Tab-separated table of C-alpha atoms and ligand atoms in Angstrom:
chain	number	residue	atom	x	y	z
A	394	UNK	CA	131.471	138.010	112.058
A	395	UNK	CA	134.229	135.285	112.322
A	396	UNK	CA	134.675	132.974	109.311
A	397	UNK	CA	133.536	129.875	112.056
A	398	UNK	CA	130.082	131.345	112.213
A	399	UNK	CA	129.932	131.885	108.160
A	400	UNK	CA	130.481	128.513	108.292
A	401	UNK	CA	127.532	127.737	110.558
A	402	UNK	CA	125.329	128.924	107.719
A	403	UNK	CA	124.036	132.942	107.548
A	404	UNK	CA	120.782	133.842	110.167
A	405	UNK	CA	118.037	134.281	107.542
A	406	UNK	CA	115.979	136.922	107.324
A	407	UNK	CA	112.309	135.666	106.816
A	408	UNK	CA	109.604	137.922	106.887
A	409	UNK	CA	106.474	135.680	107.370
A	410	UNK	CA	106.715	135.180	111.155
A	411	UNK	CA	107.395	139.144	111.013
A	412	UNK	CA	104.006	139.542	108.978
A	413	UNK	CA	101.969	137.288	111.135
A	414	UNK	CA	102.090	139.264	113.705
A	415	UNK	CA	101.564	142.433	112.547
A	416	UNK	CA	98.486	140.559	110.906
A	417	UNK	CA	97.253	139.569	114.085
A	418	UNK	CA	97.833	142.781	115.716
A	419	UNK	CA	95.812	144.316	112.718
A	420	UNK	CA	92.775	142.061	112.541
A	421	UNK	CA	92.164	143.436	115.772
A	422	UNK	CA	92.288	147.313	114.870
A	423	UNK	CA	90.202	146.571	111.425
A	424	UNK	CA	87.417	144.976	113.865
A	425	UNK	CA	87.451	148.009	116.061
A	426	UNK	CA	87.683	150.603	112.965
A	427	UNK	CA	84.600	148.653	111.347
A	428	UNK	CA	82.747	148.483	114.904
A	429	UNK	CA	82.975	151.862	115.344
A	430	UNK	CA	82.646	153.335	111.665
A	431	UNK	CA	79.768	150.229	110.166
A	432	UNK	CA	82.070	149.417	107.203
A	433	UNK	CA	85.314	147.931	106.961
A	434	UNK	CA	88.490	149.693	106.151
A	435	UNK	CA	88.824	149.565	101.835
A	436	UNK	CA	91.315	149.299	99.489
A	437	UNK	CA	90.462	149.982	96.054
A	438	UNK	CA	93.339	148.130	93.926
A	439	UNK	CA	93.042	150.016	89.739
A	440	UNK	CA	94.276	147.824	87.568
A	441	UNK	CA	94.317	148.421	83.492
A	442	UNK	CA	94.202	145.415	80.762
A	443	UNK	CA	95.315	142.001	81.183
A	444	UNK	CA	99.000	141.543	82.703
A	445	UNK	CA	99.149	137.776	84.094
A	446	UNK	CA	101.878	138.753	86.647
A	447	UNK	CA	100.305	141.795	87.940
A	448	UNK	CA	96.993	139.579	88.222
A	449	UNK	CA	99.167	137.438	90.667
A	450	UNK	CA	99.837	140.414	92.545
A	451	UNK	CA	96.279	141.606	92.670
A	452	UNK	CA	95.185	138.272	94.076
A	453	UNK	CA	97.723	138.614	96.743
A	454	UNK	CA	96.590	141.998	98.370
A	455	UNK	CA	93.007	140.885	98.098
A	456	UNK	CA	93.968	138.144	100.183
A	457	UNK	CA	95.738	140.347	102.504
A	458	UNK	CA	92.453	142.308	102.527
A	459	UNK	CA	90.551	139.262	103.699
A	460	UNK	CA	93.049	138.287	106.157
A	461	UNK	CA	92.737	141.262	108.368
A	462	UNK	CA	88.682	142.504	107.951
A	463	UNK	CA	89.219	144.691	105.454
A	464	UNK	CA	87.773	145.057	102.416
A	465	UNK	CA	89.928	144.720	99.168
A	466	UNK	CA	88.623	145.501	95.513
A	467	UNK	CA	89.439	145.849	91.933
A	468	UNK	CA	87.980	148.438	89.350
A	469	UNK	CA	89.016	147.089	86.215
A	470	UNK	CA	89.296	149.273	83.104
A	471	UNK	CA	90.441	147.682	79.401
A	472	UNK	CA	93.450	147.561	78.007
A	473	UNK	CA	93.279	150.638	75.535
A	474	UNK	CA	91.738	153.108	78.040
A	475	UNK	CA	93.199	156.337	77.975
A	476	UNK	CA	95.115	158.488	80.373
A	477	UNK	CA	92.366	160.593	81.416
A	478	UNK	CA	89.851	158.094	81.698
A	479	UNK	CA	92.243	156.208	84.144
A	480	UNK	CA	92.834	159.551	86.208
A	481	UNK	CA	89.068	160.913	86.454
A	482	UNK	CA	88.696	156.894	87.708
A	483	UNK	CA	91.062	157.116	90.344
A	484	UNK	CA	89.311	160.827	90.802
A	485	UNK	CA	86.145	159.227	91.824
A	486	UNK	CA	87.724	157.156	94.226
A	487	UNK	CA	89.621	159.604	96.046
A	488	UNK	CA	85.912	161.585	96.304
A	489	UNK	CA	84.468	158.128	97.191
A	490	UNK	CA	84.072	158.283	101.475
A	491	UNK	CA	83.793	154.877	101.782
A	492	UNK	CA	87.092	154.141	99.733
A	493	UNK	CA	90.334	154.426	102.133
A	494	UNK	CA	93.205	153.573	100.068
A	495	UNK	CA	93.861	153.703	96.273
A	496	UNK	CA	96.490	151.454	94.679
A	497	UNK	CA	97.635	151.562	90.797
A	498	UNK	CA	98.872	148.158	89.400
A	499	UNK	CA	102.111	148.124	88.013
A	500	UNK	CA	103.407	148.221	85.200
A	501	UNK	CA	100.613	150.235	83.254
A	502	UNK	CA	100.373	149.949	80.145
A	503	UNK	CA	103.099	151.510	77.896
A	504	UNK	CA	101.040	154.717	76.259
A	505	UNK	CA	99.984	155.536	79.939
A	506	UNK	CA	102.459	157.851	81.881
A	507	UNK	CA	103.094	156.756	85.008
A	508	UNK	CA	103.291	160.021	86.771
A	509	UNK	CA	100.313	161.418	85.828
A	510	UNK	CA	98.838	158.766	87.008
A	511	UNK	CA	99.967	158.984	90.457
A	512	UNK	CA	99.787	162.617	90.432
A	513	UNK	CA	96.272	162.067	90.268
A	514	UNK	CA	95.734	159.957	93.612
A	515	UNK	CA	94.650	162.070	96.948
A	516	UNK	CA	98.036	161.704	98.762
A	517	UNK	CA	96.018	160.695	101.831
A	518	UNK	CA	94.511	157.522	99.966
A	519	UNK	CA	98.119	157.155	98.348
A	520	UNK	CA	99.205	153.951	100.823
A	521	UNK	CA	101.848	152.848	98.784
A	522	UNK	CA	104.129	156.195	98.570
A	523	UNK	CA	104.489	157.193	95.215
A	524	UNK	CA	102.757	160.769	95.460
A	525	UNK	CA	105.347	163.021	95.256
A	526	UNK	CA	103.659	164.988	97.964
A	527	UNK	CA	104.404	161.544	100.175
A	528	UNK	CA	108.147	161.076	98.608
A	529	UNK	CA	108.583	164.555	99.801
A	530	UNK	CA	107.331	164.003	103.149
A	531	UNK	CA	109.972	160.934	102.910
A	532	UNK	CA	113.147	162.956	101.735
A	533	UNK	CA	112.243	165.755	104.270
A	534	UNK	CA	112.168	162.905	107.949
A	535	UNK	CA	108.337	163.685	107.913
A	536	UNK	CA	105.419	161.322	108.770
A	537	UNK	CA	103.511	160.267	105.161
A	538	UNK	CA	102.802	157.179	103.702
A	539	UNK	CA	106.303	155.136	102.954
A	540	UNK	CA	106.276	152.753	99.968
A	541	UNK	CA	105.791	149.515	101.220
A	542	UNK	CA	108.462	147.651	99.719
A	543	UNK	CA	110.705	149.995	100.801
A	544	UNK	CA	109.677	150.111	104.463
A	545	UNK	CA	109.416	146.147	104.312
A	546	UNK	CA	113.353	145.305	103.469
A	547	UNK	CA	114.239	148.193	106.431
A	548	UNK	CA	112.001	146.393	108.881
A	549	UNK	CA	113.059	143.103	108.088
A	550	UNK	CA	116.457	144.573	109.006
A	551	UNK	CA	115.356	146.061	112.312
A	552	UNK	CA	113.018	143.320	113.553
A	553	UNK	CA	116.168	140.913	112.888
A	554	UNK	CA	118.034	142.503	115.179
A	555	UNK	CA	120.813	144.114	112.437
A	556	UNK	CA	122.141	146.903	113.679
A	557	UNK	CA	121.772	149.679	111.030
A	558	UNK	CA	123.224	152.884	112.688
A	559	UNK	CA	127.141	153.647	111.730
A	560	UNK	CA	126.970	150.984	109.040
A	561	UNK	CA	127.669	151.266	105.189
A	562	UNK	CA	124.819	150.235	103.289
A	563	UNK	CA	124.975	149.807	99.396
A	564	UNK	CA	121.071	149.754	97.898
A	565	UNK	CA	121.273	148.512	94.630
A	566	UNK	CA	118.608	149.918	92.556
A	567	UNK	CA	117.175	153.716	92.633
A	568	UNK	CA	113.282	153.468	91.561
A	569	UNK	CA	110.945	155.791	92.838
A	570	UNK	CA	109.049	152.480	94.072
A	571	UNK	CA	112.126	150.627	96.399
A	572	UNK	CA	115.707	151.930	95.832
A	573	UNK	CA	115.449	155.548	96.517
A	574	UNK	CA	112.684	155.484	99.482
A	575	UNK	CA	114.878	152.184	100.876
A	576	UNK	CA	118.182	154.415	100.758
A	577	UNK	CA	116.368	157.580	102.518
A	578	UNK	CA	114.916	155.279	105.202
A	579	UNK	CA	118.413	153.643	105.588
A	580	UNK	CA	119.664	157.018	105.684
A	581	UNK	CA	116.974	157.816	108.501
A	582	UNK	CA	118.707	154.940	110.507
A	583	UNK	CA	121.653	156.765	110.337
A	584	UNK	CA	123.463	154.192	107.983
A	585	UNK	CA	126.201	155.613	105.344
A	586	UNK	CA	124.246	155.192	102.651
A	587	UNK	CA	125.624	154.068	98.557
A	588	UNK	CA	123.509	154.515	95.820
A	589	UNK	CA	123.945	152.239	93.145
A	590	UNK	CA	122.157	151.285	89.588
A	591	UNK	CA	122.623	150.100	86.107
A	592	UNK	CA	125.214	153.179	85.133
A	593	UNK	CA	127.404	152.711	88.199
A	594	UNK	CA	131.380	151.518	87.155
A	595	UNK	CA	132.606	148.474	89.430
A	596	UNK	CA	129.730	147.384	90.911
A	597	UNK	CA	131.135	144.936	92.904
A	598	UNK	CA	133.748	147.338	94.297
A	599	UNK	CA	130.507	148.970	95.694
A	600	UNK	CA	129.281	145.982	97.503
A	601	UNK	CA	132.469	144.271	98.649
A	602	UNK	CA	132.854	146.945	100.787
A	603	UNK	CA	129.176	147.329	102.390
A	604	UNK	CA	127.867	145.732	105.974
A	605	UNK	CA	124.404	146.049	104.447
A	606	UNK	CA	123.538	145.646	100.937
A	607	UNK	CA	119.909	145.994	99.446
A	608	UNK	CA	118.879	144.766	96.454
A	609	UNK	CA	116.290	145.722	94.312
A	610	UNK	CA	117.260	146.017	90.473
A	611	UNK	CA	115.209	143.121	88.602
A	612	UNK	CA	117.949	140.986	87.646
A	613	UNK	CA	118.188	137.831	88.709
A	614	UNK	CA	121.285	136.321	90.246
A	615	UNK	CA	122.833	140.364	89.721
A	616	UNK	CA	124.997	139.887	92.824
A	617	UNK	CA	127.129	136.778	93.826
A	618	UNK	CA	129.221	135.859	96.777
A	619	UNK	CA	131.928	137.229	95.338
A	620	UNK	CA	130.736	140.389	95.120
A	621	UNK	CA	130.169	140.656	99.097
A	622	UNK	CA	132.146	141.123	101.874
A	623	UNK	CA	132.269	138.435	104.541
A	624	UNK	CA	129.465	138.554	107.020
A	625	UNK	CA	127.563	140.950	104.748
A	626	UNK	CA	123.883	141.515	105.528
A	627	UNK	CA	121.956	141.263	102.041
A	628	UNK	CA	118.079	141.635	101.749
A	629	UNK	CA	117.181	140.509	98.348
A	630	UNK	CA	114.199	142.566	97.157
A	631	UNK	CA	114.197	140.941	93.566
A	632	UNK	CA	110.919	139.184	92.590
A	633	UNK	CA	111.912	137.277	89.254
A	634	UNK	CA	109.980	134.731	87.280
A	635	UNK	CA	112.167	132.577	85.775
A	636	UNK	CA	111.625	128.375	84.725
A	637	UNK	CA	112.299	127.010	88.032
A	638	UNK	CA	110.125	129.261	89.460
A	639	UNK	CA	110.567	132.744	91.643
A	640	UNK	CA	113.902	133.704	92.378
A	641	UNK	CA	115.541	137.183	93.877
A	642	UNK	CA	118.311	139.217	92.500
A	643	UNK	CA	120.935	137.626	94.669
A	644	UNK	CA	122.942	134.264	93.898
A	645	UNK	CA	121.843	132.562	96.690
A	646	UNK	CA	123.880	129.659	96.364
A	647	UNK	CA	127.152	131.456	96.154
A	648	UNK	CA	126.058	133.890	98.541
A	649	UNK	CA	125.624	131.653	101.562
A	650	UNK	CA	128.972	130.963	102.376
A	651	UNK	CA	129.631	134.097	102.181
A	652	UNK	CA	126.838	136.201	104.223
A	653	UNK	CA	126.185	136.605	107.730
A	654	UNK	CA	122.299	137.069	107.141
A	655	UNK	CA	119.946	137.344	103.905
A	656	UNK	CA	116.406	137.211	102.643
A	657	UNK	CA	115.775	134.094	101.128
A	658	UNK	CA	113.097	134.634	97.840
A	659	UNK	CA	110.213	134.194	98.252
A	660	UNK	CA	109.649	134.841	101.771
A	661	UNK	CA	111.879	137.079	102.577
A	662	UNK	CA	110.356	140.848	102.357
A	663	UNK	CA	107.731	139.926	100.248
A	664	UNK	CA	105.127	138.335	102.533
A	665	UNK	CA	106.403	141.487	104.886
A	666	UNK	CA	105.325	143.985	102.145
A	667	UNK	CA	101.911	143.339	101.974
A	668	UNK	CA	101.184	143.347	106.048
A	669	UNK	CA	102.466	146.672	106.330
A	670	UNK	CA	100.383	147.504	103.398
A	671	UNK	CA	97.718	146.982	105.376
A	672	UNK	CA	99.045	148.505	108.479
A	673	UNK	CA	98.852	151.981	105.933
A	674	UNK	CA	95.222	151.302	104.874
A	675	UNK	CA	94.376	151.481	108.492
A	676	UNK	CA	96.100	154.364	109.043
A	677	UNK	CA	94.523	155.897	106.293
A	678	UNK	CA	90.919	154.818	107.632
A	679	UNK	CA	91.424	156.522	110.343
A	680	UNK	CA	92.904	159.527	108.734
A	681	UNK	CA	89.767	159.720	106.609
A	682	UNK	CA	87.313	158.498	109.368
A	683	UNK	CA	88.887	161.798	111.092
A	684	UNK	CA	88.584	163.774	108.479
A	685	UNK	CA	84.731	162.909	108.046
A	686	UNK	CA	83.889	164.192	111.493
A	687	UNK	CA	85.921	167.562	111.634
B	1181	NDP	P1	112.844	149.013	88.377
B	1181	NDP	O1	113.048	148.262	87.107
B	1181	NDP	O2	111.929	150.182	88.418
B	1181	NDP	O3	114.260	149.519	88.908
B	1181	NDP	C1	115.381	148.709	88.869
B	1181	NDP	C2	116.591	149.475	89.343
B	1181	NDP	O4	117.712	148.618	89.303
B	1181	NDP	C3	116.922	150.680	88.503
B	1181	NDP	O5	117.298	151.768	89.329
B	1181	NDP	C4	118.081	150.212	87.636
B	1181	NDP	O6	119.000	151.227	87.297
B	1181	NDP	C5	118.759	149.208	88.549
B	1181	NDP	N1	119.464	148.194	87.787
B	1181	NDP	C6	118.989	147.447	86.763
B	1181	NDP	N2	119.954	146.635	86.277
B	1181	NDP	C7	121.058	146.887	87.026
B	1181	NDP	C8	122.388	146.393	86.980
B	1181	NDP	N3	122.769	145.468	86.097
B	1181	NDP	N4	123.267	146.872	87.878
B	1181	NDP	C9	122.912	147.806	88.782
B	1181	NDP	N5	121.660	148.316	88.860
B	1181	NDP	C10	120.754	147.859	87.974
B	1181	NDP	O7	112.392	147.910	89.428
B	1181	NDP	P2	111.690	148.078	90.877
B	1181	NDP	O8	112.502	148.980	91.720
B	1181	NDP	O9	110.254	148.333	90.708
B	1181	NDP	O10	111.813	146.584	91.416
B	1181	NDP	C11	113.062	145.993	91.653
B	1181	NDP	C12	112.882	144.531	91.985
B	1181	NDP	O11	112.102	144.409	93.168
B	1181	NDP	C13	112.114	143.736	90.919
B	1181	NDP	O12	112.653	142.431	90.865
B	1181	NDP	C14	110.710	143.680	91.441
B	1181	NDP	O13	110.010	142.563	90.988
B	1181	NDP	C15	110.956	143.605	92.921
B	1181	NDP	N6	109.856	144.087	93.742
B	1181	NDP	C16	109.558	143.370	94.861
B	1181	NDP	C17	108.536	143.740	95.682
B	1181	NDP	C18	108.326	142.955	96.950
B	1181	NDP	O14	107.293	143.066	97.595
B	1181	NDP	N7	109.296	142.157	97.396
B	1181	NDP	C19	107.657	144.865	95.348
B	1181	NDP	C20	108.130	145.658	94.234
B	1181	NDP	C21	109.165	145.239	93.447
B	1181	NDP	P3	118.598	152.519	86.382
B	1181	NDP	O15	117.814	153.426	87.300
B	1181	NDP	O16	119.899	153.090	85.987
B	1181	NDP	O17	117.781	151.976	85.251
């Protein structure tokens, strides 16, 4: 990228006219699936207590639900339920044949361990990726569910037109939930892939020398333009709440000159997150509509 076009402004990677048409595409297939099956693909979203972000969340991939023909709901349990009435809940629901997918609203409260949590969901209801049994599938180059968020900031990437393949990539952040799966599927792309998170020394030196960086730690403004090389590719995966409003984990202002493409926040992976969300609750529909008739 020559310093004339960093001038021009970066290309920016916006994932709503990505997600519209996978929507379309999918209101289609959830017509068909409920034609041919008399009920409507479901997600099942659990959600503990009374978290107002989370809620925001929830209302979002309800939404989602409703804009494809699927069905989306909550079961709601109180705020000091314990671990094993959450997990004979999400039990029930993986028994449940008319209940396709099975999400688990983050963050749960702090008594409740996360993993036994997600130990607990049937891998093949498990549409956003965090069985281990689907992380495995994930480290190995086998088909399971990917974690959405993950998959979302790779195909922004590809459907952009970035070439991935020979490229160093630096993901900041290595959560179960983004970092790690978004390094493995870089890694799938055949991109040289960097690891970085809050114990790595010199930072920057990381990312000033990456085509591709990927962030995802929860800090806002954690990377500037100094910190990136010129015509750098950066997909902010950062959702902060701060005053002004929602911002990402990249400095977008400093950035910009800087960059030859990024994700602005919001609507850069985000809105891209919850389509393929759905695309995975189809999937598992079928999977289970299969399963019903063997
Ligand atoms: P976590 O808090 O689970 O993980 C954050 C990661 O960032 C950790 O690996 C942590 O390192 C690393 N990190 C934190 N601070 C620094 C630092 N100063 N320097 C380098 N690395 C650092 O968050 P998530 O992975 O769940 O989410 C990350 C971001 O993505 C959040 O802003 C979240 O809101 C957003 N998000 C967006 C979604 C979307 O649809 N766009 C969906 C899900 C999340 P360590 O492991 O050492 O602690």
């Amino acid at each position: 990228v020559t310093a004339d076009a960093v001038e021009a402004g970066p290309q920016l990677l916006v994932g709503s006219p990505i997600a519209k048409e996978i929507r379309a595409r999918l209101r289609d297939e959830m017509a068909a699936f409920t034609s041919a099956h008399g009920r409507p693909p479901t997600l099942v979203v659990v959600f503990v207590g009374r978290d107002a972000p989370s809620a925001v969340y929830l209302q979002q991939i309800l939404k989602s639900c409703e804009n494809v023909g699927a069905a989306g709901r909550v079961v709601e349990l109180a705020e000091g339920c314990s671990t094993d009435e959450l997990r004979q809940q999400i039990r029930a629901l993986n028994d449940d044949p008319t209940v396709d997918g099975i999400i688990v609203q983050m963050p749960l409260p702090e008594d409740i361990p996360l993993r036994g949590v997600i130990d607990a969901i049937d891998p093949a209801k498990d549409i956003d990726g965090l069985h281990p049994q689907n992380a495995g599938l994930l480290a190995e180059g086998y088909d399971g569910f990917l974690p959405a968020t993950a998959q979302a900031s790779v195909e922004l990437l590809k459907r952009s037109g970035i070439a991935i393949e020979g490229r160093h990539a630096v993901v900041v952040g290595r959560s179960n939930v983004v970092g790690k799966p978004a390094a493995l599927l870089l890694l799938r792309e055949h991109a040289t892939v960097t690891i970085c998170h809050s114990r790595t020394k010199d930072l920057a030196g990381h990312t000033r020398t990456a085509d591709i960086v990927i962030v995802a730690a929860g800090v806002p403004g954690l990377i500037t333009g100094a910190m990136l090389k010129l015509g750098a590719v950066v997909v902010d995966v950062g959702i902060n709440v701060v005053d002004d409003g929602i911002v990402g984990d990249v400095d977008f202002a400093s950035a910009r000159s800087v960059v030859g493409a990024i994700s602005p926040v919001p609507g850069g992976v985000g809105p891209l997150t919850n389509a393929i969300l759905m695309q995975h609750l189809l999937v598992a529909a079928r999977g289970q509509a299969g399963r019903a008739r063997a």
